[in-house]
Amino acid sequence: MTTAELARDFTDLLKRNDHEGAAEKYNADTIVSYEAMEGPMPVCNGKEAVRQKSDWWRDNHEVHGGTVEGPYVNGDQFAVRFQMDITPKATGERVTMDEVGLYTVKDGKIVEERFYY
């Protein structure tokens, strides 16, 4: 599977709101995830740690809607743009989140993800 094929399938799963399925299918066991800001999990190492970060995010935000755009492929990397209408439960303030995820692929798996917002 090429990076472009993986990127299309991964992004299609995200567009169908199957984030867990996309991660399970394509995240490498040794994936490293980087967030762009301070927080409870700015760097996560390994598939299980990334899953726990995703669980924390879902548990702490109410999602009202959103869009997923892409993928935008370049070599062994691809980017996906996320726009989400969310309410962080800690503040109760509804906001629009605009974020880009940059994914690096090796041996048919995503080995790194970096988020920019």
JSON list of C-alpha atoms in Angstrom, two decimals, residues 6 23-29 47 104-112:
[
{"chain": "A", "resi": 6, "resn": "LEU", "atom": "CA", "xyz": [-3.07, 4.66, 3.20]},
{"chain": "A", "resi": 23, "resn": "ALA", "atom": "CA", "xyz": [-6.02, 4.46, 14.60]},
{"chain": "A", "resi": 24, "resn": "GLU", "atom": "CA", "xyz": [-6.35, 0.72, 15.18]},
{"chain": "A", "resi": 25, "resn": "LYS", "atom": "CA", "xyz": [-5.83, -0.09, 11.51]},
{"chain": "A", "resi": 26, "resn": "TYR", "atom": "CA", "xyz": [-2.98, 2.30, 10.72]},
{"chain": "A", "resi": 27, "resn": "ASN", "atom": "CA", "xyz": [-1.11, 3.40, 13.86]},
{"chain": "A", "resi": 28, "resn": "ALA", "atom": "CA", "xyz": [2.19, 1.60, 14.36]},
{"chain": "A", "resi": 29, "resn": "ASP", "atom": "CA", "xyz": [2.73, -0.01, 17.77]},
{"chain": "A", "resi": 47, "resn": "LYS", "atom": "CA", "xyz": [-0.25, 2.93, 20.34]},
{"chain": "A", "resi": 104, "resn": "THR", "atom": "CA", "xyz": [4.52, 10.15, 8.76]},
{"chain": "A", "resi": 105, "resn": "VAL", "atom": "CA", "xyz": [4.25, 6.66, 7.26]},
{"chain": "A", "resi": 106, "resn": "LYS", "atom": "CA", "xyz": [6.81, 3.85, 7.36]},
{"chain": "A", "resi": 107, "resn": "ASP", "atom": "CA", "xyz": [6.30, 0.22, 6.33]},
{"chain": "A", "resi": 108, "resn": "GLY", "atom": "CA", "xyz": [2.55, 0.74, 5.83]},
{"chain": "A", "resi": 109, "resn": "LYS", "atom": "CA", "xyz": [1.88, 2.23, 9.27]},
{"chain": "A", "resi": 110, "resn": "ILE", "atom": "CA", "xyz": [1.70, 5.71, 10.78]},
{"chain": "A", "resi": 111, "resn": "VAL", "atom": "CA", "xyz": [4.83, 6.09, 12.92]},
{"chain": "A", "resi": 112, "resn": "GLU", "atom": "CA", "xyz": [4.40, 9.76, 13.88]}
]
